Amino acid sequence: MSNSRKVVIIGSGPAGCTAAIYSARAGLEPLMFAGVMMGGQLMTTTDVENFPGFPEAVAGPELMDRMRRQCERLGVSIVQELVSRVGLSRRPFRLETTEGKTASAEALIVATGAEARWLGLESEHRLKGHGVSACATCDGFFFKGKEVCVVGGSDSALEEALFLARFAAKVTVVHRRDRLRASKAMQDKARGQPKLAWVWDSVVLEVLGTDSVAGLRVKNVKTGEARDLACQGLFVAVGHVPNTGFLAGQLKLDENGYIVTDGRCRASVEGVFAAGDVMDPHYRQAVTSAGNGCIAALEAERFLSSHE
Ligand code: NDP
């Protein structure tokens, strides 16, 4: 297999897969670096109810399996390795994986997504995997009949809380303000779940416990008062950070590390395109990522034909 391609795609979530499908159908024989785990963040999601075409909902991993099979059927070359370095100073662009594999690309589509943000507490770091998690679908099952806390006030936090309520005896949502950021539909769902309790205007000072989580010390930001909440698990859902570290300053990023694009998925270097959560801090939906992947592939095709 030649790794010298017209189009190389980094990332294998909805954005990367859609870019690959469109590039393959345009006859560009794309190569996709899928990362260590193919499928991106939807691999750790339960039911996806808002992806058109699935009236009964579809499990995240199944949706991604379907996208992978669609890519394979259309002839996309998939390499399950992580790109660790890119050279974007001239074309063809150069890529290198953590396993030492190299590739070159006339056009590059970056669709590396984002990953969970943490609170940044020493106790949180120490107890990761011992009751502290950022993925309810991965770890929720371990908290059957127990009490857990979820930190955050947006859609992800409520999604995590609702999922945890299937197993846990009680789920306390700790939010730093007195108003949720989550969509109304999600708020209505959460408020109707009797296992959920709410702690408003509060930030986490410390995760309590030596070998496993024993509780949470929180502080009310309005009164300054600190108190301890009993729980055996903490799920952190305070947003995401884009996976752009490997770009090492070669593309223009915004202040939060997202790739800056021009509205047509074109990044700051000619011939480089970006799609999905790595360039979109606002919507983060599977369907918007897929839409961006399509735009990026169409723009890459246009770019290549204008440079031939
Ligand atoms: P967001 O960035 O939207 O929200 C992060 C949440 O964490 C906010 O409530 C924020 O508080 C809080 N927060 C951030 N930093 C801290 C901190 N250091 N300490 C305490 N709290 C903190 O991230 P999400 O991942 O939830 O969502 C991103 C996007 O994805 C949104 O557009 C969302 O609607 C979408 N989404 C949609 C879903 C769906 O429709 N099914 C599911 C999941 C996500 P504050 O509100 O005060 O800023």
Coordinates of C-alpha atoms and ligand atoms in Angstrom, one line a residue:
M1 CA 0.0 0.0 0.0
S2 CA 1.4 3.4 -1.0
N3 CA 1.3 6.0 1.6
S4 CA 1.7 8.8 -0.9
R5 CA -1.8 10.0 -1.4
K6 CA -3.8 12.9 -2.9
V7 CA -5.9 13.0 0.3
V8 CA -5.1 11.9 3.8
I9 CA -7.6 12.1 6.6
I10 CA -6.7 12.1 10.2
G11 CA -9.5 10.9 12.5
S12 CA -12.2 8.4 12.2
G13 CA -15.3 9.9 13.9
P14 CA -18.3 11.1 11.9
A15 CA -16.3 13.9 10.3
G16 CA -13.3 11.8 9.3
C17 CA -15.6 9.0 8.0
T18 CA -17.7 11.3 5.9
A19 CA -14.7 13.1 4.5
A20 CA -13.3 9.6 3.6
I21 CA -16.6 8.5 2.0
Y22 CA -16.8 11.6 -0.2
S23 CA -13.1 11.5 -1.1
A24 CA -13.4 7.9 -2.1
R25 CA -16.4 8.4 -4.2
A26 CA -14.5 11.3 -6.0
G27 CA -11.9 8.8 -6.9
L28 CA -9.2 10.3 -4.7
E29 CA -8.3 7.0 -3.0
P30 CA -8.0 8.4 0.5
L31 CA -5.9 7.1 3.3
M32 CA -7.4 7.5 6.8
F33 CA -5.4 7.4 10.0
A34 CA -8.0 6.2 12.4
G35 CA -6.2 6.6 15.7
V36 CA -5.8 3.8 18.2
M37 CA -9.6 3.3 18.5
M38 CA -11.6 3.7 15.3
G39 CA -14.8 5.7 15.7
G40 CA -14.1 8.6 18.0
Q41 CA -16.2 9.8 20.8
L42 CA -19.4 8.0 19.7
M43 CA -17.7 4.8 20.6
T44 CA -18.4 5.7 24.2
T45 CA -22.0 6.9 23.7
T46 CA -25.2 5.0 24.3
D47 CA -28.2 5.7 22.2
V48 CA -28.0 8.3 19.5
E49 CA -31.5 9.6 18.9
N50 CA -30.8 12.6 16.8
F51 CA -28.9 11.2 13.8
P52 CA -31.4 11.2 10.9
G53 CA -32.4 7.9 9.4
F54 CA -32.6 5.9 12.7
P55 CA -36.2 6.2 13.9
E56 CA -35.6 3.8 16.8
A57 CA -32.2 5.4 17.8
V58 CA -28.9 3.7 17.2
A59 CA -26.1 2.8 19.6
G60 CA -23.0 5.0 19.1
P61 CA -20.6 2.1 18.4
E62 CA -23.1 0.6 15.9
L63 CA -23.4 3.9 14.1
M64 CA -19.6 4.1 13.8
D65 CA -19.3 0.5 12.8
R66 CA -21.7 1.2 9.9
M67 CA -19.6 4.2 8.9
R68 CA -16.4 2.1 9.0
R69 CA -18.0 -0.5 6.8
Q70 CA -19.2 2.1 4.4
C71 CA -15.6 3.5 4.2
E72 CA -14.2 0.0 3.6
R73 CA -16.8 -0.8 0.9
L74 CA -15.8 2.3 -1.0
G75 CA -12.1 1.4 -0.8
V76 CA -10.8 3.8 1.9
S77 CA -7.4 2.6 3.2
I78 CA -7.6 2.6 7.0
V79 CA -4.5 2.6 9.2
Q80 CA -5.3 2.2 12.9
E81 CA -2.4 4.4 14.2
L82 CA -2.1 7.8 15.8
V83 CA -0.5 10.6 13.9
S84 CA 2.1 12.2 16.1
R85 CA 3.7 14.7 13.8
V86 CA 2.9 16.6 10.6
G87 CA 5.0 18.8 8.3
L88 CA 2.8 21.4 6.7
S89 CA 5.5 23.9 5.5
R90 CA 5.3 22.6 1.9
R91 CA 3.3 20.2 -0.2
P92 CA 3.1 17.3 -0.3
F93 CA 2.5 17.4 3.5
R94 CA 4.3 14.9 5.6
L95 CA 2.8 12.8 8.4
E96 CA 4.3 10.4 10.9
T97 CA 2.6 8.1 13.3
T98 CA 3.6 7.0 16.9
E99 CA 4.5 3.6 15.4
G100 CA 6.9 5.3 12.9
K101 CA 4.8 4.9 9.8
T102 CA 5.0 7.8 7.4
A103 CA 2.7 9.2 4.7
S104 CA 2.5 12.2 2.4
A105 CA -0.6 14.1 1.2
E106 CA -1.4 16.6 -1.5
A107 CA -4.4 17.6 0.6
L108 CA -4.9 17.0 4.3
I109 CA -8.2 16.8 6.3
V110 CA -7.8 17.0 10.0
A111 CA -10.8 15.5 11.9
T112 CA -9.1 14.5 15.2
G113 CA -12.0 15.5 17.4
A114 CA -11.8 16.5 21.1
E115 CA -11.4 14.8 24.4
A116 CA -12.8 15.4 27.9
R117 CA -11.6 18.3 30.0
W118 CA -10.8 17.8 33.6
L119 CA -11.1 20.0 36.6
G120 CA -7.3 20.1 37.2
L121 CA -7.3 19.0 40.9
E122 CA -4.6 16.9 42.3
S123 CA -7.1 14.6 44.1
E124 CA -9.1 14.2 40.8
H125 CA -5.9 13.1 39.0
R126 CA -4.9 10.7 41.8
L127 CA -8.3 9.0 41.9
K128 CA -8.8 8.7 38.1
G129 CA -9.9 5.1 37.5
H130 CA -10.6 4.7 41.3
G131 CA -14.0 6.4 41.2
V132 CA -13.2 9.4 39.1
S133 CA -14.2 9.2 35.5
A134 CA -15.2 11.3 32.5
C135 CA -17.2 8.6 30.8
A136 CA -20.5 7.3 32.4
T137 CA -21.1 4.9 29.5
C138 CA -17.7 3.3 30.2
D139 CA -17.8 3.2 34.0
G140 CA -21.4 3.8 35.1
F141 CA -22.1 0.1 35.6
F142 CA -19.6 0.0 38.5
F143 CA -21.8 2.3 40.5
K144 CA -24.9 0.1 40.8
G145 CA -26.8 1.1 43.9
K146 CA -24.2 3.8 44.9
E147 CA -24.2 7.5 45.1
V148 CA -22.4 9.5 42.5
C149 CA -21.8 13.2 41.6
V150 CA -21.6 14.7 38.1
V151 CA -19.9 18.1 37.7
G152 CA -21.1 20.4 34.9
G153 CA -24.2 22.0 33.6
S154 CA -24.3 21.4 29.9
D155 CA -25.8 18.7 27.7
S156 CA -23.0 16.3 28.3
A157 CA -23.3 16.6 32.1
L158 CA -27.1 15.9 32.0
E159 CA -26.6 13.0 29.6
E160 CA -24.1 11.5 31.9
A161 CA -26.4 12.1 34.9
L162 CA -29.4 10.5 33.2
F163 CA -27.3 7.5 32.1
L164 CA -25.9 7.1 35.7
A165 CA -29.4 7.2 37.1
R166 CA -30.0 3.8 35.5
F167 CA -27.5 2.2 37.9
A168 CA -26.9 4.6 40.8
A169 CA -29.1 5.1 43.8
K170 CA -28.6 8.8 43.7
V171 CA -26.9 11.2 41.2
T172 CA -26.0 14.7 42.4
V173 CA -25.3 17.3 39.7
V174 CA -22.9 19.9 40.9
H175 CA -22.9 23.1 38.8
R176 CA -21.0 26.3 39.3
R177 CA -23.9 28.5 38.4
D178 CA -27.6 28.6 39.3
R179 CA -28.7 28.0 35.7
L180 CA -28.0 25.1 33.3
R181 CA -26.5 25.6 29.9
A182 CA -28.0 22.4 28.6
S183 CA -30.8 22.4 26.0
K184 CA -34.4 22.6 27.2
A185 CA -35.2 19.1 26.0
M186 CA -32.3 17.7 28.1
Q187 CA -33.2 19.8 31.1
D188 CA -36.8 18.6 31.0
K189 CA -35.7 15.0 30.8
A190 CA -33.3 15.5 33.7
R191 CA -35.7 17.4 35.9
G192 CA -38.2 14.5 35.5
Q193 CA -35.7 11.9 36.8
P194 CA -36.3 11.5 40.5
K195 CA -32.9 10.1 41.3
L196 CA -31.2 13.4 40.4
A197 CA -30.4 16.0 43.0
W198 CA -28.9 19.4 42.3
V199 CA -26.2 21.4 44.0
W200 CA -26.1 24.9 42.5
D201 CA -23.5 27.7 42.5
S202 CA -20.8 25.3 43.7
V203 CA -17.3 24.4 42.6
V204 CA -15.3 21.3 43.6
L205 CA -12.4 22.0 46.0
E206 CA -11.3 18.4 46.5
V207 CA -12.2 14.8 45.7
L208 CA -12.2 13.1 49.1
G209 CA -10.7 9.6 49.7
T210 CA -7.4 7.9 49.7
D211 CA -7.7 4.8 47.5
S212 CA -11.2 5.4 46.2
V213 CA -13.7 8.2 46.1
A214 CA -15.4 8.8 49.4
G215 CA -16.9 12.2 48.7
L216 CA -16.6 15.6 47.3
R217 CA -15.7 18.9 49.1
V218 CA -17.6 21.7 47.3
K219 CA -17.7 25.4 47.9
N220 CA -20.7 27.6 47.3
V221 CA -19.4 30.5 45.2
K222 CA -22.0 32.9 46.5
T223 CA -21.8 32.3 50.2
G224 CA -18.2 31.0 50.3
E225 CA -19.4 28.1 52.5
A226 CA -17.7 24.7 52.0
R227 CA -19.4 21.4 52.6
D228 CA -18.8 17.7 51.9
L229 CA -21.1 15.6 49.7
A230 CA -21.0 11.8 50.2
C231 CA -20.5 9.8 47.0
Q232 CA -18.5 6.9 45.7
G233 CA -18.1 8.2 42.2
L234 CA -17.3 11.4 40.4
F235 CA -18.1 12.0 36.8
V236 CA -16.5 15.1 35.3
A237 CA -18.4 16.6 32.4
V238 CA -17.1 20.1 32.0
G239 CA -16.5 20.2 28.3
H240 CA -13.8 19.2 25.9
V241 CA -10.4 20.1 24.5
P242 CA -9.6 19.7 20.9
N243 CA -7.0 17.2 19.8
T244 CA -4.6 19.6 18.1
G245 CA -1.4 19.1 20.1
F246 CA 0.3 17.1 17.3
L247 CA 0.0 20.1 15.0
A248 CA 2.7 21.9 17.0
G249 CA 1.9 25.4 16.0
Q250 CA 1.7 24.8 12.2
L251 CA -1.9 25.8 11.8
K252 CA -3.7 28.8 13.2
L253 CA -5.7 27.8 16.3
D254 CA -8.1 29.9 18.4
E255 CA -7.4 30.7 22.1
N256 CA -8.9 27.3 23.2
G257 CA -6.9 25.3 20.7
Y258 CA -9.6 24.8 18.0
I259 CA -8.4 24.9 14.4
V260 CA -9.5 28.2 12.8
T261 CA -11.3 27.7 9.5
D262 CA -12.9 30.1 7.0
G263 CA -16.5 28.8 7.0
R264 CA -15.6 26.4 4.2
C265 CA -13.5 24.1 6.4
R266 CA -10.3 25.6 5.0
A267 CA -7.5 25.9 7.6
S268 CA -4.8 28.6 7.6
V269 CA -2.4 26.5 5.4
E270 CA -3.6 26.1 1.8
G271 CA -4.5 22.5 1.1
V272 CA -5.3 21.7 4.8
F273 CA -8.9 21.3 5.8
A274 CA -10.5 20.7 9.2
A275 CA -13.8 19.1 10.1
G276 CA -15.8 18.1 13.3
D277 CA -15.1 18.8 16.9
V278 CA -11.5 19.8 16.3
M279 CA -12.7 23.0 14.6
D280 CA -16.2 23.4 16.1
P281 CA -16.6 24.4 19.7
H282 CA -20.2 25.3 19.3
Y283 CA -22.3 22.4 18.0
R284 CA -20.4 19.2 18.5
Q285 CA -23.1 17.0 17.0
A286 CA -22.5 13.8 15.0
V287 CA -24.5 15.2 12.2
T288 CA -22.8 18.6 12.1
S289 CA -19.4 16.8 12.1
A290 CA -20.5 14.6 9.3
G291 CA -21.7 17.8 7.4
N292 CA -18.3 19.4 8.0
G293 CA -16.5 16.2 6.8
C294 CA -18.5 16.5 3.6
I295 CA -17.6 20.1 3.1
A296 CA -13.9 19.5 3.8
A297 CA -13.8 16.7 1.2
L298 CA -15.5 18.7 -1.4
E299 CA -13.2 21.6 -0.8
A300 CA -10.2 19.3 -0.9
E301 CA -11.3 17.9 -4.2
R302 CA -11.8 21.5 -5.6
F303 CA -8.3 22.4 -4.3
L304 CA -6.7 19.4 -5.9
S305 CA -8.3 20.0 -9.3
S306 CA -7.3 23.6 -9.3
H307 CA -3.7 22.7 -8.6
E308 CA -3.4 19.9 -11.1
Ligands
NDP1 P1 -19.9 22.7 27.3 O1 -18.6 23.4 27.0 O2 -21.1 23.1 26.5 O3 -20.3 22.8 28.8 C1 -19.4 22.6 29.8 C2 -20.1 22.7 31.1 O4 -19.1 22.5 32.2 C3 -20.8 24.0 31.4 O5 -22.0 23.9 32.1 C4 -19.7 24.8 32.2 O6 -20.3 25.7 33.1 C5 -19.1 23.7 33.0 N1 -17.7 23.9 33.3 C6 -16.7 24.2 32.4 N2 -15.5 24.3 33.1 C7 -15.8 24.1 34.4 C8 -15.0 24.0 35.6 N3 -13.7 24.2 35.5 N4 -15.6 23.7 36.7 C9 -16.9 23.5 36.8 N5 -17.7 23.5 35.7 C10 -17.2 23.8 34.5 O7 -19.5 21.2 27.0 P2 -20.4 19.9 26.7 O8 -19.4 18.9 26.4 O9 -21.4 19.6 27.7 O10 -21.2 20.3 25.3 C11 -20.5 20.8 24.2 C12 -21.6 20.9 23.0 O11 -22.1 19.6 22.7 C13 -22.8 21.7 23.4 O12 -23.1 22.5 22.3 C14 -23.8 20.7 23.7 O13 -25.1 21.2 23.5 C15 -23.5 19.6 22.7 N6 -23.9 18.3 23.2 C16 -25.1 17.8 22.8 C17 -25.7 16.6 23.2 C18 -27.0 16.2 22.7 O14 -27.7 17.0 22.1 N7 -27.4 15.0 23.0 C19 -24.9 15.8 24.2 C20 -23.7 16.3 24.6 C21 -23.2 17.5 24.1 P3 -21.0 27.0 32.6 O15 -22.3 26.6 32.1 O16 -21.0 27.8 33.9 O17 -20.1 27.6 31.6

